[in-house]
CSV table of C-alpha atoms in Angstrom, one decimal:
chain,number,residue,atom,x,y,z
A,1340,UNK,CA,9.5,-4.7,-2.1
A,1341,UNK,CA,8.3,-6.7,-5.1
A,1342,UNK,CA,10.4,-5.0,-7.8
A,1343,UNK,CA,9.9,-8.1,-10.1
A,1344,UNK,CA,6.4,-7.9,-10.2
A,1345,UNK,CA,6.5,-4.3,-10.4
A,1346,UNK,CA,8.8,-4.2,-13.3
A,1347,UNK,CA,6.7,-7.1,-15.0
A,1348,UNK,CA,3.9,-4.6,-15.0
A,1349,UNK,CA,6.0,-1.9,-16.3
A,1350,UNK,CA,7.2,-4.0,-19.4
A,1351,UNK,CA,3.4,-5.2,-20.1
A,1352,UNK,CA,2.4,-1.4,-20.2
A,1353,UNK,CA,5.5,-0.5,-22.3
A,1354,UNK,CA,5.2,-3.4,-24.7
A,1355,UNK,CA,1.4,-2.4,-25.2
A,1356,UNK,CA,2.4,1.3,-25.7
A,1357,UNK,CA,5.2,0.6,-28.2
A,1358,UNK,CA,3.4,-2.1,-30.1
A,1359,UNK,CA,0.5,0.3,-30.4
A,1360,UNK,CA,2.8,2.9,-31.8
A,1361,UNK,CA,4.0,0.3,-34.3
A,1362,UNK,CA,7.4,0.0,-32.8
A,1363,UNK,CA,9.6,-2.9,-33.8
A,1364,UNK,CA,11.6,-2.9,-30.6
A,1365,UNK,CA,11.9,-1.2,-27.3
A,1366,UNK,CA,14.9,1.0,-26.7
A,1367,UNK,CA,14.4,2.3,-23.4
A,1368,UNK,CA,12.0,3.0,-20.5
A,1369,UNK,CA,12.1,6.1,-17.9
A,1370,UNK,CA,10.4,5.7,-14.5
A,1371,UNK,CA,9.7,8.1,-11.7
A,1372,UNK,CA,9.9,6.4,-8.2
A,1373,UNK,CA,9.4,8.4,-4.9
A,1374,UNK,CA,11.6,7.9,-2.3
A,1375,UNK,CA,8.7,7.4,0.3
A,1376,UNK,CA,7.6,4.2,-1.7
A,1377,UNK,CA,9.2,0.8,-0.9
A,1378,UNK,CA,10.5,0.3,-4.1
A,1379,UNK,CA,14.4,0.1,-4.4
A,1380,UNK,CA,16.4,1.6,-7.2
A,1381,UNK,CA,18.9,-1.2,-7.6
A,1382,UNK,CA,16.3,-4.1,-7.3
A,1383,UNK,CA,14.4,-2.4,-10.1
A,1384,UNK,CA,17.5,-2.3,-12.6
A,1385,UNK,CA,18.1,-5.9,-11.5
A,1386,UNK,CA,14.6,-6.9,-12.3
A,1387,UNK,CA,14.6,-5.0,-15.8
A,1388,UNK,CA,17.8,-6.5,-16.9
A,1389,UNK,CA,16.4,-10.2,-15.9
A,1390,UNK,CA,13.1,-9.6,-17.8
A,1391,UNK,CA,14.9,-8.1,-21.1
A,1392,UNK,CA,17.1,-11.1,-21.1
A,1393,UNK,CA,16.2,-13.6,-23.8
A,1394,UNK,CA,13.3,-11.1,-25.1
A,1395,UNK,CA,14.1,-9.8,-28.5
A,1396,UNK,CA,11.7,-7.0,-28.1
A,1397,UNK,CA,13.4,-5.7,-25.1
A,1398,UNK,CA,16.9,-7.0,-25.5
A,1399,UNK,CA,19.4,-4.3,-25.0
A,1400,UNK,CA,16.8,-1.8,-23.8
A,1401,UNK,CA,17.9,0.8,-21.0
A,1402,UNK,CA,16.2,1.7,-17.8
A,1403,UNK,CA,16.2,5.2,-16.4
A,1404,UNK,CA,15.1,5.5,-12.9
A,1405,UNK,CA,14.5,9.1,-11.5
A,1406,UNK,CA,14.4,8.9,-8.0
A,1407,UNK,CA,12.1,11.8,-6.6
A,1408,UNK,CA,13.2,13.2,-3.2
A,1409,UNK,CA,10.2,13.7,-0.7
A,1410,UNK,CA,9.0,17.2,-0.3
A,1411,UNK,CA,6.3,18.6,1.9
A,1412,UNK,CA,4.5,21.7,2.6
A,1413,UNK,CA,3.6,22.9,6.3
A,1414,UNK,CA,-0.1,23.4,6.9
A,1415,UNK,CA,0.9,25.9,9.6
A,1416,UNK,CA,3.3,28.3,8.0
A,1417,UNK,CA,3.2,27.3,4.2
A,1418,UNK,CA,6.8,26.7,4.2
A,1419,UNK,CA,7.9,24.0,1.5
A,1420,UNK,CA,10.9,21.7,2.2
A,1421,UNK,CA,12.7,18.7,1.4
A,1422,UNK,CA,13.2,16.0,3.8
A,1423,UNK,CA,14.2,12.3,4.4
A,1424,UNK,CA,12.0,9.3,5.0
A,1425,UNK,CA,12.0,10.0,8.5
A,1426,UNK,CA,11.6,13.4,9.8
A,1427,UNK,CA,8.5,15.2,8.2
A,1428,UNK,CA,8.1,18.1,10.6
A,1429,UNK,CA,8.5,21.7,9.3
A,1430,UNK,CA,12.0,23.0,9.9
A,1431,UNK,CA,10.8,26.5,10.1
A,1432,UNK,CA,8.1,26.3,12.7
A,1433,UNK,CA,8.6,22.9,14.0
A,1434,UNK,CA,5.0,22.1,13.2
A,1435,UNK,CA,4.1,18.1,12.6
A,1436,UNK,CA,1.1,19.3,10.5
A,1437,UNK,CA,2.4,18.9,6.9
A,1438,UNK,CA,1.4,17.4,3.7
A,1439,UNK,CA,3.5,15.4,1.5
A,1440,UNK,CA,3.7,17.2,-2.1
A,1441,UNK,CA,5.7,14.5,-3.6
A,1442,UNK,CA,7.9,11.4,-2.9
A,1443,UNK,CA,5.3,8.8,-3.3
A,1444,UNK,CA,5.3,8.5,-7.3
A,1445,UNK,CA,5.5,5.2,-9.0
A,1446,UNK,CA,5.2,6.4,-12.6
A,1447,UNK,CA,6.4,5.4,-16.1
A,1448,UNK,CA,7.2,8.7,-17.7
A,1449,UNK,CA,8.2,7.7,-21.2
A,1450,UNK,CA,9.2,4.9,-23.4
A,1451,UNK,CA,12.0,5.1,-26.3
A,1452,UNK,CA,11.1,2.9,-29.5
A,1453,UNK,CA,12.6,1.9,-32.6
A,1454,UNK,CA,9.9,2.5,-35.6
A,1455,UNK,CA,10.4,1.2,-38.8
A,1456,UNK,CA,11.9,4.1,-41.1
A,1457,UNK,CA,10.4,2.7,-44.5
A,1458,UNK,CA,7.9,5.4,-44.5
A,1459,UNK,CA,7.8,6.5,-48.1
A,1460,UNK,CA,5.2,9.0,-47.7
A,1461,UNK,CA,2.6,7.1,-49.3
A,1462,UNK,CA,-0.5,9.2,-50.9
A,1463,UNK,CA,-0.5,12.7,-49.7
A,1464,UNK,CA,3.1,13.6,-50.3
A,1465,UNK,CA,3.5,17.4,-50.3
A,1466,UNK,CA,6.9,17.5,-52.1
A,1467,UNK,CA,7.3,18.1,-55.6
B,340,UNK,CA,14.0,5.5,-36.3
B,341,UNK,CA,14.1,6.1,-32.7
B,342,UNK,CA,11.1,7.8,-31.0
B,343,UNK,CA,10.2,9.2,-27.7
B,344,UNK,CA,6.7,8.4,-26.3
B,345,UNK,CA,5.4,10.1,-23.3
B,346,UNK,CA,3.2,8.0,-21.0
B,347,UNK,CA,3.0,9.7,-17.5
B,348,UNK,CA,1.3,6.3,-16.4
B,349,UNK,CA,1.0,5.2,-13.1
B,350,UNK,CA,2.8,1.8,-12.7
B,351,UNK,CA,0.2,0.6,-10.2
B,352,UNK,CA,-2.5,1.8,-12.6
B,353,UNK,CA,-4.5,-1.4,-13.1
B,354,UNK,CA,-4.5,-2.1,-9.4
B,355,UNK,CA,-5.3,1.5,-8.5
B,356,UNK,CA,-8.4,1.5,-11.3
B,357,UNK,CA,-9.8,-1.6,-9.8
B,358,UNK,CA,-9.4,-0.4,-6.1
B,359,UNK,CA,-11.3,2.7,-7.3
B,360,UNK,CA,-14.1,0.5,-8.4
B,361,UNK,CA,-14.2,-1.6,-5.2
B,362,UNK,CA,-14.2,1.6,-3.2
B,363,UNK,CA,-17.5,2.8,-5.0
B,364,UNK,CA,-19.0,-0.6,-4.8
B,365,UNK,CA,-18.4,-0.6,-1.0
B,366,UNK,CA,-19.6,2.9,-0.5
B,367,UNK,CA,-22.8,2.1,-2.5
B,368,UNK,CA,-23.5,-0.8,-0.1
B,369,UNK,CA,-22.5,1.3,3.0
B,370,UNK,CA,-19.6,-1.1,4.1
B,371,UNK,CA,-16.6,0.3,5.7
B,372,UNK,CA,-13.3,-1.5,4.8
B,373,UNK,CA,-10.3,-1.7,6.9
B,374,UNK,CA,-7.1,-3.1,5.8
B,375,UNK,CA,-4.7,-4.5,8.5
B,376,UNK,CA,-1.1,-4.5,8.1
B,377,UNK,CA,1.2,-6.3,10.6
B,378,UNK,CA,4.2,-8.7,10.9
B,379,UNK,CA,3.6,-12.4,11.0
B,380,UNK,CA,3.1,-13.5,14.6
B,381,UNK,CA,1.9,-10.0,15.9
B,382,UNK,CA,-1.5,-11.0,16.7
B,383,UNK,CA,-3.5,-9.7,13.7
B,384,UNK,CA,-6.1,-12.7,13.9
B,385,UNK,CA,-6.4,-12.2,17.9
B,386,UNK,CA,-6.7,-8.6,17.5
B,387,UNK,CA,-9.6,-9.2,14.7
B,388,UNK,CA,-11.3,-11.6,17.0
B,389,UNK,CA,-11.2,-9.2,19.9
B,390,UNK,CA,-12.5,-6.3,17.7
B,391,UNK,CA,-15.3,-8.4,16.4
B,392,UNK,CA,-16.3,-9.1,19.8
B,393,UNK,CA,-16.6,-5.3,20.8
B,394,UNK,CA,-18.3,-4.6,17.7
B,395,UNK,CA,-20.6,-7.5,16.9
B,396,UNK,CA,-23.6,-6.1,18.6
B,397,UNK,CA,-23.7,-2.9,16.4
B,398,UNK,CA,-22.3,-4.1,13.2
B,399,UNK,CA,-22.5,-7.0,10.8
B,400,UNK,CA,-19.0,-8.1,10.1
B,401,UNK,CA,-16.9,-10.1,7.5
B,402,UNK,CA,-13.3,-10.9,7.2
B,403,UNK,CA,-10.8,-11.3,4.4
B,404,UNK,CA,-8.1,-13.4,5.3
B,405,UNK,CA,-4.9,-13.2,3.2
B,406,UNK,CA,-2.1,-15.7,3.8
B,407,UNK,CA,0.5,-17.4,1.6
B,408,UNK,CA,-1.1,-20.6,2.3
B,409,UNK,CA,-3.6,-22.3,4.7
B,410,UNK,CA,-7.0,-21.5,5.9
B,411,UNK,CA,-6.1,-21.7,9.6
B,412,UNK,CA,-7.1,-18.0,10.2
B,413,UNK,CA,-10.3,-18.1,8.3
B,414,UNK,CA,-11.2,-21.1,10.4
B,415,UNK,CA,-10.8,-19.3,13.4
B,416,UNK,CA,-12.9,-16.5,12.6
B,417,UNK,CA,-15.6,-18.8,11.4
B,418,UNK,CA,-15.6,-20.6,14.6
B,419,UNK,CA,-16.6,-17.4,16.4
B,420,UNK,CA,-19.7,-17.3,14.1
B,421,UNK,CA,-18.6,-14.6,11.5
B,422,UNK,CA,-18.3,-14.8,7.9
B,423,UNK,CA,-14.8,-15.3,6.6
B,424,UNK,CA,-13.1,-15.6,3.2
B,425,UNK,CA,-9.7,-17.1,2.7
B,426,UNK,CA,-7.4,-15.8,-0.1
B,427,UNK,CA,-4.1,-17.9,-0.5
B,428,UNK,CA,-1.7,-15.6,-2.3
B,429,UNK,CA,0.5,-18.6,-3.2
B,430,UNK,CA,3.6,-16.8,-2.2
B,431,UNK,CA,3.0,-13.4,-3.1
B,432,UNK,CA,3.9,-11.1,-0.3
B,433,UNK,CA,0.9,-8.7,-0.4
B,434,UNK,CA,-3.0,-8.6,-1.5
B,435,UNK,CA,-3.9,-6.8,-4.6
B,436,UNK,CA,-7.3,-5.6,-5.4
B,437,UNK,CA,-8.0,-8.1,-7.9
B,438,UNK,CA,-7.8,-10.7,-5.1
B,439,UNK,CA,-10.2,-8.7,-3.0
B,440,UNK,CA,-12.7,-8.4,-5.7
B,441,UNK,CA,-12.7,-12.3,-6.1
B,442,UNK,CA,-13.3,-12.5,-2.3
B,443,UNK,CA,-15.9,-9.8,-2.3
B,444,UNK,CA,-18.0,-11.5,-4.8
B,445,UNK,CA,-18.6,-14.4,-2.5
B,446,UNK,CA,-19.9,-11.9,0.3
B,447,UNK,CA,-23.4,-10.4,0.7
B,448,UNK,CA,-22.3,-6.6,0.9
B,449,UNK,CA,-25.6,-5.3,1.5
B,450,UNK,CA,-26.0,-7.2,4.6
B,451,UNK,CA,-22.5,-6.0,6.0
B,452,UNK,CA,-21.2,-2.9,7.7
B,453,UNK,CA,-17.5,-3.6,8.0
B,454,UNK,CA,-15.0,-5.8,6.2
B,455,UNK,CA,-11.6,-6.2,7.9
B,456,UNK,CA,-9.1,-7.5,5.4
B,457,UNK,CA,-6.1,-9.2,7.1
B,458,UNK,CA,-3.2,-8.5,4.7
B,459,UNK,CA,-0.2,-10.9,4.4
B,460,UNK,CA,1.9,-10.7,7.4
B,461,UNK,CA,4.7,-8.2,6.0
B,462,UNK,CA,5.6,-4.5,7.0
B,463,UNK,CA,6.7,-3.7,3.5
B,464,UNK,CA,5.0,-4.8,0.4
B,465,UNK,CA,1.2,-4.1,1.3
B,466,UNK,CA,2.2,-0.5,2.2
B,467,UNK,CA,1.8,0.6,-1.8
B,468,UNK,CA,-1.4,-1.4,-2.7
B,469,UNK,CA,-4.6,0.3,-2.6
B,470,UNK,CA,-7.4,-2.3,-1.9
B,471,UNK,CA,-10.3,0.2,-2.1
B,472,UNK,CA,-10.3,0.3,1.7
B,473,UNK,CA,-11.5,3.4,4.0
B,474,UNK,CA,-8.5,3.1,6.2
B,475,UNK,CA,-5.4,1.4,6.8
B,476,UNK,CA,-4.4,0.3,10.3
B,477,UNK,CA,-1.2,-1.5,11.5
B,478,UNK,CA,-0.3,-3.6,14.5
B,479,UNK,CA,3.0,-3.7,15.9
B,480,UNK,CA,3.5,-6.1,19.0
B,481,UNK,CA,5.7,-5.2,21.7
B,482,UNK,CA,8.1,-8.3,21.3
B,483,UNK,CA,9.2,-7.0,17.6
B,484,UNK,CA,10.9,-4.0,19.4
B,485,UNK,CA,10.5,-0.1,19.6
B,486,UNK,CA,12.8,0.6,16.8
B,487,UNK,CA,10.5,-0.8,14.1
B,488,UNK,CA,9.4,2.7,13.0
B,489,UNK,CA,12.8,3.5,12.2
B,490,UNK,CA,13.3,0.5,10.3
B,491,UNK,CA,9.9,0.3,8.4
B,492,UNK,CA,8.9,4.0,8.1
B,493,UNK,CA,6.5,3.3,5.1
B,494,UNK,CA,3.9,1.2,6.9
B,495,UNK,CA,3.7,3.7,10.0
B,496,UNK,CA,3.2,6.5,7.5
B,497,UNK,CA,0.3,5.0,5.6
B,498,UNK,CA,-1.6,3.8,8.6
B,499,UNK,CA,-4.4,5.9,9.9
B,500,UNK,CA,-4.3,4.2,13.4
B,501,UNK,CA,-1.4,2.1,15.0
B,502,UNK,CA,-2.2,-0.7,17.3
B,503,UNK,CA,0.5,-1.6,19.8
B,504,UNK,CA,-0.4,-5.2,20.6
B,505,UNK,CA,0.9,-7.4,23.7
B,506,UNK,CA,1.2,-4.2,25.7
B,507,UNK,CA,1.3,-6.4,28.8
B,508,UNK,CA,4.9,-7.8,28.0
B,509,UNK,CA,6.5,-4.4,27.9
B,510,UNK,CA,8.6,-5.1,31.1
B,511,UNK,CA,9.6,-8.4,29.7
B,512,UNK,CA,10.9,-7.2,26.3
B,513,UNK,CA,12.5,-3.9,27.5
B,514,UNK,CA,10.2,-1.9,25.3
B,515,UNK,CA,10.7,1.6,25.1
B,516,UNK,CA,7.6,3.3,24.8
B,517,UNK,CA,8.6,6.9,24.9
B,518,UNK,CA,11.0,6.2,22.1
B,519,UNK,CA,8.4,4.2,20.1
B,520,UNK,CA,5.7,7.1,20.2
B,521,UNK,CA,8.3,9.7,19.4
B,522,UNK,CA,9.4,8.0,16.3
B,523,UNK,CA,5.6,7.5,15.3
B,524,UNK,CA,4.6,10.9,16.0
B,525,UNK,CA,7.6,12.0,13.8
B,526,UNK,CA,6.4,9.9,11.0
B,527,UNK,CA,2.8,10.2,11.3
B,528,UNK,CA,1.7,12.8,13.8
B,529,UNK,CA,-2.0,12.6,13.1
B,530,UNK,CA,-2.4,8.7,14.0
B,531,UNK,CA,-3.7,7.5,17.3
B,532,UNK,CA,-1.7,5.0,18.9
B,533,UNK,CA,-3.8,2.3,20.8
B,534,UNK,CA,-2.2,0.1,23.4
B,535,UNK,CA,-4.0,-3.1,23.7
B,536,UNK,CA,-3.5,-6.9,24.9
B,537,UNK,CA,-5.8,-8.6,22.4
B,538,UNK,CA,-6.0,-12.0,24.0
B,539,UNK,CA,-6.6,-10.2,27.5
B,540,UNK,CA,-9.0,-7.9,26.0
B,541,UNK,CA,-7.0,-4.8,27.8
B,542,UNK,CA,-7.4,-1.7,25.8
B,543,UNK,CA,-9.5,-3.0,23.0
B,544,UNK,CA,-12.6,-0.8,23.9
B,545,UNK,CA,-10.6,2.5,23.0
B,546,UNK,CA,-9.5,1.1,19.5
B,547,UNK,CA,-13.0,-0.4,18.9
B,548,UNK,CA,-14.5,2.8,19.5
B,549,UNK,CA,-12.2,4.7,17.3
B,550,UNK,CA,-13.3,2.2,14.6
B,551,UNK,CA,-17.0,2.3,15.4
B,552,UNK,CA,-16.9,6.1,15.2
B,553,UNK,CA,-15.3,6.0,11.7
B,554,UNK,CA,-18.0,3.3,10.5
B,555,UNK,CA,-20.8,5.6,11.7
B,556,UNK,CA,-19.5,8.7,10.1
B,557,UNK,CA,-18.8,6.8,6.9
B,558,UNK,CA,-22.5,5.3,6.7
B,559,UNK,CA,-23.9,8.6,7.5
B,560,UNK,CA,-22.6,10.0,4.3
């Protein structure tokens, strides 16, 4: 869809969280993306690389995208099953009355950051 | 020193939170909001005009028009005597809740029963964006072909109702209605399909009755 727009939002959230933690640099971002959304994995990577280029805070950062396969539960027989984007009926009882359990995720799972390691354990240092 | 930070934060968090605020505002004012999705040229504006015609005696209606540029559509709606706000996305392929909030600020919500949002003509991008609406509906027009559910499954899945417009042109375009309804029922078994010809008025009553019933139900709560 508009992976560049999505990734711009991801980068802003990642930067905010990383800076909030006092990080000097962002090393990586991990996303979960459901296959039932309109976001394409390749386009997300392309947008990420384009946005990292020339930005010293993001330079060299890695993007990991976990694609989530859709899964539904049958409301008639309770069967839980994986499926593709097109066939959502229950393979056990052929019912069309099913609900999606996962597959529409668009989430930032975590980030990896580089924290300054000059912590000299000021003040309440327990050693000695 | 590398460190891992868990976020578990929805990517569209900002949009979704604003959509939630809008949904509350609409509910407080007793306004039902329909987000209408379709391709360019499928007859969105004609369908909206026909829908307004069918419902204007019972409900006060306003339209939010989303287009990349121009106010052509809003002018058409206004010419019929209905309030219309034009949003120009300036190239963006979908509407977001921040744009809806700006449009809603110029409407008098307390005097309205129904807002129809005409989203940007696009079967892909608007699918993932919550605008605070009560329902999404989509229009497919016959000339686009009966195979569209197979090509754009997302929009058929998120829609609460599916309108098949320009139904009178079926013989000309060799439209396989059975193949179309069978694909739709696999993707979204609960959604009703309304066959209409917006400019002629055929089939509009059934669609308008469905919508009217949903509005009444929402207003009773």
